Backbone as JSON Lines, residues from 0, in Angstrom:
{"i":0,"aa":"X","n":[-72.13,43.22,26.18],"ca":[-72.88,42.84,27.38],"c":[-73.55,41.49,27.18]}
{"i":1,"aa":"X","n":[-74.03,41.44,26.27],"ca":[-75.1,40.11,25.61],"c":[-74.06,38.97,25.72]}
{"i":2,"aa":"X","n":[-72.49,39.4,25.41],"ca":[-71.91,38.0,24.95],"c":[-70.78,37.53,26.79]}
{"i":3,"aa":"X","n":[-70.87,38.58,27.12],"ca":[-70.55,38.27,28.68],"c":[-71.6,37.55,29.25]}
{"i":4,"aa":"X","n":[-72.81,37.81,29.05],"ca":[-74.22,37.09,30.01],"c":[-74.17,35.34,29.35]}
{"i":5,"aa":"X","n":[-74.01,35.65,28.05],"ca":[-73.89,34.21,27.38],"c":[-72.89,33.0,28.09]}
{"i":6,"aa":"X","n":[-71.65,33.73,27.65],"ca":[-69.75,33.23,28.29],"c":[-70.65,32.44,29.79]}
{"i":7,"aa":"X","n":[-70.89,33.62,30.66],"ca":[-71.24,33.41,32.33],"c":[-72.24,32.0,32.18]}
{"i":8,"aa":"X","n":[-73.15,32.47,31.86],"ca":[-74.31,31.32,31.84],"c":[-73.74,29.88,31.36]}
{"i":9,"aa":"X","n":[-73.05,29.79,30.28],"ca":[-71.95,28.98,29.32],"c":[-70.81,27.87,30.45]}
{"i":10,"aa":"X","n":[-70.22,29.25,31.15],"ca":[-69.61,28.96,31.79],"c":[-69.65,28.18,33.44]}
{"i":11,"aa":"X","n":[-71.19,28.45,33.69],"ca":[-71.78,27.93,34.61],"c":[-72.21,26.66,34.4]}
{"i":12,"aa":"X","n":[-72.94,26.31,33.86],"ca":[-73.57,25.15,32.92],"c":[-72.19,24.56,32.95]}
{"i":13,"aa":"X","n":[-71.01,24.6,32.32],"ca":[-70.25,23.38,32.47],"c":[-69.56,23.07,33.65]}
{"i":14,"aa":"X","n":[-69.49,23.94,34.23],"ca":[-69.33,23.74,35.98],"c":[-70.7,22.65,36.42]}
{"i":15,"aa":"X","n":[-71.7,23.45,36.09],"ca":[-72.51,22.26,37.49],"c":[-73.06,21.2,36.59]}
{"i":16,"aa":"X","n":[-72.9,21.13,35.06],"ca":[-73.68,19.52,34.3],"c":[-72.49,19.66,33.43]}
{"i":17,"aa":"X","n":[-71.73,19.57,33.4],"ca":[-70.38,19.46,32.4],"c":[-69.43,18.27,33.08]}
{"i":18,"aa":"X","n":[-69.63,18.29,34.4],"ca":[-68.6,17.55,35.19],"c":[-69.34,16.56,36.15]}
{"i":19,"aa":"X","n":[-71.07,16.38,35.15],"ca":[-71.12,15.21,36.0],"c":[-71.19,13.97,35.46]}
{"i":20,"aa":"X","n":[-70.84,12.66,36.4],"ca":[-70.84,11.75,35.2],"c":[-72.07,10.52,35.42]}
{"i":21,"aa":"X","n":[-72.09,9.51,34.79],"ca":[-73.09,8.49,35.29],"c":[-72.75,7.85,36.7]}
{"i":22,"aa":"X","n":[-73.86,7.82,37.4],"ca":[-73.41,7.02,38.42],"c":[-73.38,5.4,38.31]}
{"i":23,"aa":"X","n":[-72.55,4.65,38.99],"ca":[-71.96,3.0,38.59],"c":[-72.33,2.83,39.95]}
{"i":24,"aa":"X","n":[-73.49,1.23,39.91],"ca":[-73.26,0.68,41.22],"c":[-73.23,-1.2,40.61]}
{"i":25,"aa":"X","n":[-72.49,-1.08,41.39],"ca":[-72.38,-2.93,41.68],"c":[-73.43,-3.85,41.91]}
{"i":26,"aa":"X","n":[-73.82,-4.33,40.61],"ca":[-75.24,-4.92,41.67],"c":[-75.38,-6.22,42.63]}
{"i":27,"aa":"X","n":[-76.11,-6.4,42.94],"ca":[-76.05,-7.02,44.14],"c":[-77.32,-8.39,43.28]}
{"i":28,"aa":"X","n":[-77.16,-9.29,43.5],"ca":[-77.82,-10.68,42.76],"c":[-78.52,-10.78,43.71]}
{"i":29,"aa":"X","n":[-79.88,-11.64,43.34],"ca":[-81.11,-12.3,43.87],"c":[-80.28,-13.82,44.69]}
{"i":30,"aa":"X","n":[-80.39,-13.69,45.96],"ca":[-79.67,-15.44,46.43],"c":[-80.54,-16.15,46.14]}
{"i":31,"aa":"X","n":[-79.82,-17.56,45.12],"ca":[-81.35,-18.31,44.73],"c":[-81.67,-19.62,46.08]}
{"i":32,"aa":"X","n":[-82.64,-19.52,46.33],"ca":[-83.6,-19.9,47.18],"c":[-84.68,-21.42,46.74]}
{"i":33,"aa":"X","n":[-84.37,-22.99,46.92],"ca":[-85.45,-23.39,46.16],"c":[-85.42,-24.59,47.29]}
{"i":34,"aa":"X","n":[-86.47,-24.52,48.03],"ca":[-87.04,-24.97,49.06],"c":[-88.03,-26.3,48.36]}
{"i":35,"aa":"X","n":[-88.2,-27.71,49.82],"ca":[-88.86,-28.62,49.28],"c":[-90.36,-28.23,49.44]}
{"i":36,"aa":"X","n":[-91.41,-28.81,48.98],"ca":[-92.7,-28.49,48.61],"c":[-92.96,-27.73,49.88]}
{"i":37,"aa":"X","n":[-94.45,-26.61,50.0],"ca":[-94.47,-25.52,51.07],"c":[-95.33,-26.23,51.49]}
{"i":38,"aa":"X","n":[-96.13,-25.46,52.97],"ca":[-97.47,-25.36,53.12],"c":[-97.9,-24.3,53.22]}
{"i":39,"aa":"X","n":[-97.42,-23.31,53.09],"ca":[-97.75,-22.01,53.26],"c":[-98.44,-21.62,51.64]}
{"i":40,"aa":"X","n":[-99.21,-20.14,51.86],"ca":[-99.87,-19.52,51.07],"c":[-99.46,-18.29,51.2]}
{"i":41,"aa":"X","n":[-98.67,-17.28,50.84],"ca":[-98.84,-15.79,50.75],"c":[-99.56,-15.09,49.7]}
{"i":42,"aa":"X","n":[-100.88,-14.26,51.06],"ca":[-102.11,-13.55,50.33],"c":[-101.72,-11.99,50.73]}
{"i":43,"aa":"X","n":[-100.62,-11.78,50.27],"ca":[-100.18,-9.93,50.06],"c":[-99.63,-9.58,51.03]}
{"i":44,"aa":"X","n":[-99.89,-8.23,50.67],"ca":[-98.96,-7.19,51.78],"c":[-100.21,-6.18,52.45]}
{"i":45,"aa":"X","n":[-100.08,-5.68,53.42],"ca":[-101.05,-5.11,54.17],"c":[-100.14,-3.77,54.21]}
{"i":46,"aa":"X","n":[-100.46,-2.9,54.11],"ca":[-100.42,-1.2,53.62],"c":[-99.72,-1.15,52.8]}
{"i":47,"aa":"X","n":[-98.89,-1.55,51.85],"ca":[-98.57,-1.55,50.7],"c":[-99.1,-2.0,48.99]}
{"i":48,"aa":"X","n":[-99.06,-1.01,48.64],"ca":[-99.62,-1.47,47.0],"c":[-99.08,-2.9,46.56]}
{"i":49,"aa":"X","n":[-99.23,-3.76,46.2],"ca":[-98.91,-5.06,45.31],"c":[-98.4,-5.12,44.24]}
{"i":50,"aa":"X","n":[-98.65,-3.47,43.57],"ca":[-97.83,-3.27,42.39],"c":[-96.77,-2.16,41.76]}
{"i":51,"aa":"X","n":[-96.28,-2.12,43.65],"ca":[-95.45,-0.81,43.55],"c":[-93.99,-1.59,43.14]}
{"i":52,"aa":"X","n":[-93.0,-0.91,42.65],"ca":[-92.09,-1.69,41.56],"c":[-91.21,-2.6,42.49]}
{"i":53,"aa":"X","n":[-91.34,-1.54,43.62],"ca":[-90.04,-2.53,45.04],"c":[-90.63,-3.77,44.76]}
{"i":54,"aa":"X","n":[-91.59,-4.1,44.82],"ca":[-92.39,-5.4,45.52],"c":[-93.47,-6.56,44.37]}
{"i":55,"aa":"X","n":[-93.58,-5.88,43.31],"ca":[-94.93,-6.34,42.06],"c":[-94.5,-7.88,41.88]}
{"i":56,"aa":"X","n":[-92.92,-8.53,42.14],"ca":[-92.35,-9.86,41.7],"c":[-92.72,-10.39,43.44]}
{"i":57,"aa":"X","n":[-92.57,-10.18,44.09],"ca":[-92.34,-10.89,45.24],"c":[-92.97,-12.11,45.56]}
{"i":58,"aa":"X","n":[-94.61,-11.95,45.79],"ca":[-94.64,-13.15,45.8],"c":[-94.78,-14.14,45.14]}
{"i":59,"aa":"X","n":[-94.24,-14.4,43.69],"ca":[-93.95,-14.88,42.39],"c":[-93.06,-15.34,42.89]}
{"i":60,"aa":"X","n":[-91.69,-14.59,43.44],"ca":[-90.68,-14.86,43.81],"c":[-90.58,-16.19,45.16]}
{"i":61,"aa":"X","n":[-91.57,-16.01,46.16],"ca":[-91.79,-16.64,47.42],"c":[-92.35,-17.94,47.15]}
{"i":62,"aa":"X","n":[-93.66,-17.89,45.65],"ca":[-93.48,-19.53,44.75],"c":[-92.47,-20.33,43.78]}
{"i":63,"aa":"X","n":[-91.81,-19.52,43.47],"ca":[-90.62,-20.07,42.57],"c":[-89.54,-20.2,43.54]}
{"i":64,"aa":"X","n":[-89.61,-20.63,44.45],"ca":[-88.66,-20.68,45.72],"c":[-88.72,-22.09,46.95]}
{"i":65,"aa":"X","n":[-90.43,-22.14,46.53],"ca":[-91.37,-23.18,47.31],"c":[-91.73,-22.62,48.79]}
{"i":66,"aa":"X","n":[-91.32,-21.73,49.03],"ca":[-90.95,-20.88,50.26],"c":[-92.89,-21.31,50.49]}
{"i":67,"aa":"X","n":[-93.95,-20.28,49.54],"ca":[-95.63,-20.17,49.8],"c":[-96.19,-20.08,48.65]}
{"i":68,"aa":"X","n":[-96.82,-20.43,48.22],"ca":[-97.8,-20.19,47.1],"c":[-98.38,-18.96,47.3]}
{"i":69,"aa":"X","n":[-98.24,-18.24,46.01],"ca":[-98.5,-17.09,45.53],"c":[-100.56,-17.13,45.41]}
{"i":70,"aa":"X","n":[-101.09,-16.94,46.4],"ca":[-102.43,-16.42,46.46],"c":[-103.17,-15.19,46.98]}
{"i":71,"aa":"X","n":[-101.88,-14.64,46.31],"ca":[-102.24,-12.5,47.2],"c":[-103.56,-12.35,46.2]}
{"i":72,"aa":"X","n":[-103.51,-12.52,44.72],"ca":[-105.08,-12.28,44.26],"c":[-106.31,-12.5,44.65]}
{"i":73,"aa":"X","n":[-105.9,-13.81,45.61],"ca":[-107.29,-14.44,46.25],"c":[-107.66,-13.79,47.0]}
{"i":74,"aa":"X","n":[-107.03,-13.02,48.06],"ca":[-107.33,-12.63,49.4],"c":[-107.89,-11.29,49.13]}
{"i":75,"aa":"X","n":[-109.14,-10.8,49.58],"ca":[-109.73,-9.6,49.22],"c":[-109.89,-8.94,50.96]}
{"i":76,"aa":"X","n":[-109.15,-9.49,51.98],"ca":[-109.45,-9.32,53.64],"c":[-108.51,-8.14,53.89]}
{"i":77,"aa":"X","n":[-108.96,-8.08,54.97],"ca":[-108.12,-6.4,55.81],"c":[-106.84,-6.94,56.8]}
{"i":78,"aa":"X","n":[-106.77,-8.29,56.59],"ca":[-105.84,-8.98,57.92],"c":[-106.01,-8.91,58.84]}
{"i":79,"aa":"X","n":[-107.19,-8.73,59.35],"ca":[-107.6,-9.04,60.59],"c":[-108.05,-10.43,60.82]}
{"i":80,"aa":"X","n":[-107.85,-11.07,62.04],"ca":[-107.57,-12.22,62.57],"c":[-109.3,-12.81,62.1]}
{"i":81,"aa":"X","n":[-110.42,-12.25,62.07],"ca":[-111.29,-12.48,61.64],"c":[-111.36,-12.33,60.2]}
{"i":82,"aa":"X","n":[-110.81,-11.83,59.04],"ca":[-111.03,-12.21,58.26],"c":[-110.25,-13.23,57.95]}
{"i":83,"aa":"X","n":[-108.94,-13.13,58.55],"ca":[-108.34,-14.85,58.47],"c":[-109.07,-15.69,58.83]}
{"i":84,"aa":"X","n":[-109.51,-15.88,59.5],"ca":[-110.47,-17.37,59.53],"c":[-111.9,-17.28,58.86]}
{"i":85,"aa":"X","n":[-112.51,-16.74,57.71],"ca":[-112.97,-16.22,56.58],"c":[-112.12,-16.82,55.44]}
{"i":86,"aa":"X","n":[-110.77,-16.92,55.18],"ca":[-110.86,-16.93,54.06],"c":[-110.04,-18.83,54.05]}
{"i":87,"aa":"X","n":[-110.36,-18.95,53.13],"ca":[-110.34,-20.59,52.74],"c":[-109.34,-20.89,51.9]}
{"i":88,"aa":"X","n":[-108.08,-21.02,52.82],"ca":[-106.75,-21.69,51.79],"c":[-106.72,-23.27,51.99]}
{"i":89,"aa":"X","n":[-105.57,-23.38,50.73],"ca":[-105.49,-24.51,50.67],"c":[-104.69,-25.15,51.13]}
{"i":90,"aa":"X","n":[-103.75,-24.24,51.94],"ca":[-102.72,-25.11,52.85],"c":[-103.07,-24.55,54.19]}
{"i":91,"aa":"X","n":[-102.27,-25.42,54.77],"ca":[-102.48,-25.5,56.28],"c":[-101.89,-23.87,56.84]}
{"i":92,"aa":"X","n":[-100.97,-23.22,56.54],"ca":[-100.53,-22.1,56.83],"c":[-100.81,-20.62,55.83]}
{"i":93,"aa":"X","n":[-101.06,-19.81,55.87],"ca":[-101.04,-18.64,55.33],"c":[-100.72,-17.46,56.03]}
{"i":94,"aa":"X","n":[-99.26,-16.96,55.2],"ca":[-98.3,-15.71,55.41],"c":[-98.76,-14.53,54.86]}
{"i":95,"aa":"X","n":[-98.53,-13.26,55.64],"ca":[-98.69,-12.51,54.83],"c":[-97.02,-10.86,55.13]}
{"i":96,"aa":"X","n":[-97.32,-10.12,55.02],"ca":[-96.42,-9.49,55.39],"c":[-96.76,-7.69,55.41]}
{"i":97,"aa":"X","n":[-96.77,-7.08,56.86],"ca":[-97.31,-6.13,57.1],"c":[-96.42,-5.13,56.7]}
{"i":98,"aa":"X","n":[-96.11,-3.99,56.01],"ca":[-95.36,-2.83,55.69],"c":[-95.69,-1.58,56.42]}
{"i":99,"aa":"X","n":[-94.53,-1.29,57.17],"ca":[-94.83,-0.22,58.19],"c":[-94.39,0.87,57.86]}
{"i":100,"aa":"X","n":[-93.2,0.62,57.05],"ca":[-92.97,1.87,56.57],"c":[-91.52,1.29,55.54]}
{"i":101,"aa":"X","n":[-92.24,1.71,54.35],"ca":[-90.88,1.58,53.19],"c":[-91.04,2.51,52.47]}
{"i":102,"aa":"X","n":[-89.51,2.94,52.01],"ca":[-89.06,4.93,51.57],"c":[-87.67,4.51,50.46]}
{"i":103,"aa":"X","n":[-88.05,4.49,49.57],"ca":[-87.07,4.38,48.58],"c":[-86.55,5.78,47.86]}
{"i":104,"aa":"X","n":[-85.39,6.61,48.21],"ca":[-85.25,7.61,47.39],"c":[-83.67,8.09,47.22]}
{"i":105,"aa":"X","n":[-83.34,9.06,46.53],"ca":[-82.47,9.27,46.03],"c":[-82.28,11.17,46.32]}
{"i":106,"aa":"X","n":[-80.79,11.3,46.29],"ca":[-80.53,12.84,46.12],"c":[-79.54,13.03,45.97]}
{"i":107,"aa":"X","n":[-78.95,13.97,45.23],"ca":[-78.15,14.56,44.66],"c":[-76.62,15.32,46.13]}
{"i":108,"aa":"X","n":[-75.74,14.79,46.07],"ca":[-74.88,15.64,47.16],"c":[-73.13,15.76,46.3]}
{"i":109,"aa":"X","n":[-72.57,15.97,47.6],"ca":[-70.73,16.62,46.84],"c":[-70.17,15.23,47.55]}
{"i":110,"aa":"X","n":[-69.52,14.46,46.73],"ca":[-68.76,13.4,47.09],"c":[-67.21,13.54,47.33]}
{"i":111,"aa":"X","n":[-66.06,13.6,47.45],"ca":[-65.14,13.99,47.39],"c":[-64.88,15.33,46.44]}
{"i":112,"aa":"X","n":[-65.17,16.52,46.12],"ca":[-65.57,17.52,45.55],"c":[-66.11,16.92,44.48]}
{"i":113,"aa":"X","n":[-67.01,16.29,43.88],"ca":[-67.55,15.81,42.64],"c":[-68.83,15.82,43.17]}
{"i":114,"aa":"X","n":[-69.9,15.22,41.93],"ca":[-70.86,15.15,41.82],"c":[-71.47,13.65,42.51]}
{"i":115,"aa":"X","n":[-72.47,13.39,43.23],"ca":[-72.57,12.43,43.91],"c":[-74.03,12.31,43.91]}
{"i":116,"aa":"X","n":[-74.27,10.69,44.8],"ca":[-75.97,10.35,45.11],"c":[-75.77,9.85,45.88]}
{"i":117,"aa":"X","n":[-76.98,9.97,47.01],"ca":[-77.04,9.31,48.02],"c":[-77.99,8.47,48.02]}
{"i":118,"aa":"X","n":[-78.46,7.21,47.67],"ca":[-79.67,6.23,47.91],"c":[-79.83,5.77,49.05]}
{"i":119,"aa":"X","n":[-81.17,6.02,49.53],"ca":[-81.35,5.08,50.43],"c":[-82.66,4.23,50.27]}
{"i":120,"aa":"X","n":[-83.02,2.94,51.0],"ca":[-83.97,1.76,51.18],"c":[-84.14,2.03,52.46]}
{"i":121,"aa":"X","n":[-85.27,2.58,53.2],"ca":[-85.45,2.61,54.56],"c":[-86.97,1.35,54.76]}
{"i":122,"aa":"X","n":[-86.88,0.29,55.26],"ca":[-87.83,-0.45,55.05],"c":[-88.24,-0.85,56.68]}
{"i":123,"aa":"X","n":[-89.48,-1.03,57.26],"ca":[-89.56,-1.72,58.7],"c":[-91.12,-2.6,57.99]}
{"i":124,"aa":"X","n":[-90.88,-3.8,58.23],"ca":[-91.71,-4.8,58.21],"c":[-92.25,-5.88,59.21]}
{"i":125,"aa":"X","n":[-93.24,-6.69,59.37],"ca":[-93.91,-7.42,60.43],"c":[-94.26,-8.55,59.07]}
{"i":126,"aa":"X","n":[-93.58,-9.79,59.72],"ca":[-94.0,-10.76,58.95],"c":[-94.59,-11.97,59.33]}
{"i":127,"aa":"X","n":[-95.81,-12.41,58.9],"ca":[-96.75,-13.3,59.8],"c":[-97.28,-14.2,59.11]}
{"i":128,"aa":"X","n":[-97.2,-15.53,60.13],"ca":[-97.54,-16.98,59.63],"c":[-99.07,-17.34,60.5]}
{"i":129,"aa":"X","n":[-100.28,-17.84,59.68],"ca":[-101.37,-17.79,60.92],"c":[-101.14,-19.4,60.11]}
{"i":130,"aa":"X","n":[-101.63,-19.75,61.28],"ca":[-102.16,-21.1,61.28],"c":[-103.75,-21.55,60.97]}
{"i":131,"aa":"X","n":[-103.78,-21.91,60.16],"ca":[-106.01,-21.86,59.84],"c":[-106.49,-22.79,60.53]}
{"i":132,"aa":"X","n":[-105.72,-24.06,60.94],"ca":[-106.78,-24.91,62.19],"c":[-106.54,-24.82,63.43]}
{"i":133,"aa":"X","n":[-105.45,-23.57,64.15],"ca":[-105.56,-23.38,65.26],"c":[-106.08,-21.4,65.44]}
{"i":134,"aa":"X","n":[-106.49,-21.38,64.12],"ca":[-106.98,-20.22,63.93],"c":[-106.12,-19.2,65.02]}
{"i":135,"aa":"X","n":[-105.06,-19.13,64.67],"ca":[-104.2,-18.18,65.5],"c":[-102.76,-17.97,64.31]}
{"i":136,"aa":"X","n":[-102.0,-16.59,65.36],"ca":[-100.8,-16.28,64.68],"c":[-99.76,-17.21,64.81]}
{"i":137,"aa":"X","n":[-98.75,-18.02,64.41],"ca":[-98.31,-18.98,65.4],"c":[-96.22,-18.09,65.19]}
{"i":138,"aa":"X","n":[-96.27,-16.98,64.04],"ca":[-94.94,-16.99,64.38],"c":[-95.06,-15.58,63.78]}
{"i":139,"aa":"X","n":[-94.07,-14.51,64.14],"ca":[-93.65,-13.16,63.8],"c":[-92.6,-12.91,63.93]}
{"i":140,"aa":"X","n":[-92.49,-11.57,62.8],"ca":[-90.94,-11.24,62.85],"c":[-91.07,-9.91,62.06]}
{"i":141,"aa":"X","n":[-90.09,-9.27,62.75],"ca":[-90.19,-7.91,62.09],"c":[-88.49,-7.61,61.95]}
{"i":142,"aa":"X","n":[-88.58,-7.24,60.57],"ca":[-87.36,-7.2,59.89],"c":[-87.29,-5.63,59.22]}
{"i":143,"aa":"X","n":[-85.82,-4.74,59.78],"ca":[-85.43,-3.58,59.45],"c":[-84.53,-3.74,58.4]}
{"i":144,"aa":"X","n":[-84.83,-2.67,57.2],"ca":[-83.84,-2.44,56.32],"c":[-83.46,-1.19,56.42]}
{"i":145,"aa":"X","n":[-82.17,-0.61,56.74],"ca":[-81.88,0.63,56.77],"c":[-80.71,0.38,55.32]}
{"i":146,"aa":"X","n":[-80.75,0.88,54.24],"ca":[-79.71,1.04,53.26],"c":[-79.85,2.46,52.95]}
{"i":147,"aa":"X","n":[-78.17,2.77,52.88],"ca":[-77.97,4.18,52.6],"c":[-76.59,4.44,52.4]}
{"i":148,"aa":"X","n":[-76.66,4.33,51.08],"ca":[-75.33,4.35,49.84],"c":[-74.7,5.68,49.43]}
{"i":149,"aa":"X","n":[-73.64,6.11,49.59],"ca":[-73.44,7.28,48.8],"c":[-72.13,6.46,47.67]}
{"i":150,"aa":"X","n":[-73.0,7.39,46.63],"ca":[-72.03,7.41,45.43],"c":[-71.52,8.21,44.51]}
{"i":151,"aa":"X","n":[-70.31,8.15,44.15],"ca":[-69.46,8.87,43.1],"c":[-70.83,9.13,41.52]}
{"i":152,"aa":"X","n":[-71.01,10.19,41.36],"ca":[-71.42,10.15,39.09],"c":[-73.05,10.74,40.0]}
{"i":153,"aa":"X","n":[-73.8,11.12,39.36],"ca":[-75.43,11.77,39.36],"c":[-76.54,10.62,38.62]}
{"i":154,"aa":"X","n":[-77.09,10.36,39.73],"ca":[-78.01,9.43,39.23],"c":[-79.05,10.29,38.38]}
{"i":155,"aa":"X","n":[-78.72,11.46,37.89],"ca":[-79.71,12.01,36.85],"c":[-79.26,12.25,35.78]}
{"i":156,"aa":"X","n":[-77.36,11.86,35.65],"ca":[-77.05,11.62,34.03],"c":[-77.8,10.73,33.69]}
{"i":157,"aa":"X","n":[-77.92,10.7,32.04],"ca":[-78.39,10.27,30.63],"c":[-77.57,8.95,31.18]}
{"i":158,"aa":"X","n":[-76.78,8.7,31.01],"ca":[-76.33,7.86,31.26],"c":[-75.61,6.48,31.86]}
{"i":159,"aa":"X","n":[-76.69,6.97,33.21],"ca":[-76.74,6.21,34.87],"c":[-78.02,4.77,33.84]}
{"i":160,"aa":"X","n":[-77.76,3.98,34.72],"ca":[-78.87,2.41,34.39],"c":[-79.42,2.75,35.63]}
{"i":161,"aa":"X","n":[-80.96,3.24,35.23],"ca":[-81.64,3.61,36.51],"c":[-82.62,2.26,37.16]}
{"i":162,"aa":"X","n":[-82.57,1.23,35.64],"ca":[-83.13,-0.09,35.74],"c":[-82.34,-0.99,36.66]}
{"i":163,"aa":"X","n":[-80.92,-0.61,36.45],"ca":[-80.18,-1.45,37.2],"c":[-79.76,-1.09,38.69]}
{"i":164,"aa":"X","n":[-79.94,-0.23,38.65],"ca":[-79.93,0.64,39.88],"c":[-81.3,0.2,40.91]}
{"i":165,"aa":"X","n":[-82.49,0.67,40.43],"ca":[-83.43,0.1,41.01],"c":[-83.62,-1.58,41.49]}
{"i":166,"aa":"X","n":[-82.42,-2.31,40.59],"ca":[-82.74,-3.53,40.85],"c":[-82.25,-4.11,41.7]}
{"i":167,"aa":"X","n":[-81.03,-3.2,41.73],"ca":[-79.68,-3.66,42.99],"c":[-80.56,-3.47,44.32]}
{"i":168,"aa":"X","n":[-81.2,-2.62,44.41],"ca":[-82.19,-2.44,45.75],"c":[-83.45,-2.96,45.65]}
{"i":169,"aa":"X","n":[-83.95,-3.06,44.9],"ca":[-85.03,-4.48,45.18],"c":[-84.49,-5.65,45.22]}
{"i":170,"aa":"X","n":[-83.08,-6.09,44.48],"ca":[-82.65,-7.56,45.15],"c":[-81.77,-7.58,46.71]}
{"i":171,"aa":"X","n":[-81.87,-5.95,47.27],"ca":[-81.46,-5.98,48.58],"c":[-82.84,-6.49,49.71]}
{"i":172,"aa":"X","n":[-83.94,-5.71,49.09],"ca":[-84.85,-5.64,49.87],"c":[-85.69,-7.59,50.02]}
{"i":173,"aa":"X","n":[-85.32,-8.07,48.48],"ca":[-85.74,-9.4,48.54],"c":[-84.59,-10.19,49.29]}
{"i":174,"aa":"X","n":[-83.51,-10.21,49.32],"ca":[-83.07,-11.23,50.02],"c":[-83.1,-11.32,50.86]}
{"i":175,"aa":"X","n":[-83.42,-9.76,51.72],"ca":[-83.46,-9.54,53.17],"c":[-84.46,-10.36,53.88]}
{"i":176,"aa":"X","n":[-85.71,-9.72,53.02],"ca":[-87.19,-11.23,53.4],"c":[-87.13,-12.04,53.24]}
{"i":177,"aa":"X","n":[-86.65,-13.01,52.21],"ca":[-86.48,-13.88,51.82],"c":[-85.64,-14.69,52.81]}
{"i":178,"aa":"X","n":[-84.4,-14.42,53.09],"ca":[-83.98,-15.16,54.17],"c":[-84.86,-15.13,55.56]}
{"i":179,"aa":"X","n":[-85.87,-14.27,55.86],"ca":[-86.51,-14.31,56.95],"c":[-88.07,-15.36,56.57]}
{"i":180,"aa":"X","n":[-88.13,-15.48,55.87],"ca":[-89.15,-16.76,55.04],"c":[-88.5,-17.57,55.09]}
{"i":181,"aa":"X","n":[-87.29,-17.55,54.92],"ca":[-86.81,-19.0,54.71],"c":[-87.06,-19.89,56.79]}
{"i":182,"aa":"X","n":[-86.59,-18.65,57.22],"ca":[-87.18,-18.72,59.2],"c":[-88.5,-19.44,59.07]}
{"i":183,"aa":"X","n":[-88.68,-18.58,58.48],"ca":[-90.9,-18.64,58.49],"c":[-90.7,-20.47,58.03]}
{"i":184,"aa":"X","n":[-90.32,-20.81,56.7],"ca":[-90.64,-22.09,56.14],"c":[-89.83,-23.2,56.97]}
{"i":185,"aa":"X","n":[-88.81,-22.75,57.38],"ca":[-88.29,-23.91,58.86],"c":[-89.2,-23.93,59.92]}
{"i":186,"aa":"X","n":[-89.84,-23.1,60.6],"ca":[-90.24,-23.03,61.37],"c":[-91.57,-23.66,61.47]}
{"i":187,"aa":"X","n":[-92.53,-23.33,60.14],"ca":[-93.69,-24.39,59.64],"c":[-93.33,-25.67,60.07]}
{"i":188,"aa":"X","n":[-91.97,-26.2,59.27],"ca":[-91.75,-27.31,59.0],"c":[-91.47,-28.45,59.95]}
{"i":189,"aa":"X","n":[-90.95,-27.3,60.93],"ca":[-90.62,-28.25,62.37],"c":[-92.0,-28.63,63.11]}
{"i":190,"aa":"X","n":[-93.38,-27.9,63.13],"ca":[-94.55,-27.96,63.69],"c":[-95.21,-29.12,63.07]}
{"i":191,"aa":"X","n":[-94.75,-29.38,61.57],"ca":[-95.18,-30.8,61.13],"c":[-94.67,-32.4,61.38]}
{"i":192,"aa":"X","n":[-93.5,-32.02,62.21],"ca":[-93.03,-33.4,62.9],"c":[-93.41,-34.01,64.08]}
């Protein structure tokens, strides 16, 4: 009896983690981005943490780009239009970028009878340029990310790159903004001629 319960259990186990394998994704590269000097300032994200992993490089990323100077530390405001004209940058423009709702997750499903994952990036954002000497908003944009991948292998083998995995979708989620900054930094640029 003991060695039938064993066999069964034995035999189960390599059915549902015996046959799964790492999951492989393609990653997807950062588009490099290197813009002539800014005037912009980006001072954070408004309902989002600053040091949640999607996002902790970004606006590092938005100065090494020339896109805005990275001054999210400075800004201690709620983004309201009154504390924008409160706080004292040093360029003529300051961006920031509102998060309405971003959902990064993962689950387990049957891919062609195999073992599979489904990722998705569900992101909706509001992205905003104020102007500090006309003390107003002067441009917006709200940018949807819907990503939702299914893949062959278990993103909970030993042997999935969960680093690389995570990165392929944070360099989805950056280029997506990033090209919409790059809007934002034309659009500055034309108001200065």
């Amino acid at each position: 009896m003991k060695k039938s319960k064993l066999l069964t259990i034995f035999a189960l186990s390599v059915l549902l983690f015996g046959c799964a394998v790492p999951m492989q994704v393609s990653k997807v590269e950062r588009k490099p981005v290197k813009m002539e000097k800014t005037n912009m300032e980006f001072i954070g994200f408004k309902n989002l943490d600053k040091n949640n992993f999607m996002f902790a490089t970004f606006a590092q990323e938005l100065e090494n780009s020339n896109i805005a100077d990275n001054r999210q530390h400075y800004y201690l405001g709620n983004y309201s239009l009154q504390d924008l004209q409160l706080y004292q940058s040093k360029k003529r423009y300051v961006t920031f970028i509102e998060s309405i709702k971003s959902s990064y997750g993962h689950r387990d499903i049957v891919v062609n009878k195999k073992d599979g994952t489904e990722i998705s990036y569900i992101g909706l954002f509001t992205l905003y340029v104020y102007d500090t000497i006309d003390k107003s908003i002067v441009w917006t944009k709200t940018v949807k990310i819907n990503e939702i991948d299914t893949y062959e292998g278990s993103y909970y083998h030993k042997d999935t790159d969960f680093l690389g995995i995570d990165a392929h979708y944070r360099n989805i989620v950056f280029n997506t903004l990033i090209d919409n900054y790059v809007v934002a930094y034309d659009f500055v640029h034309s108001l200065q001629k």
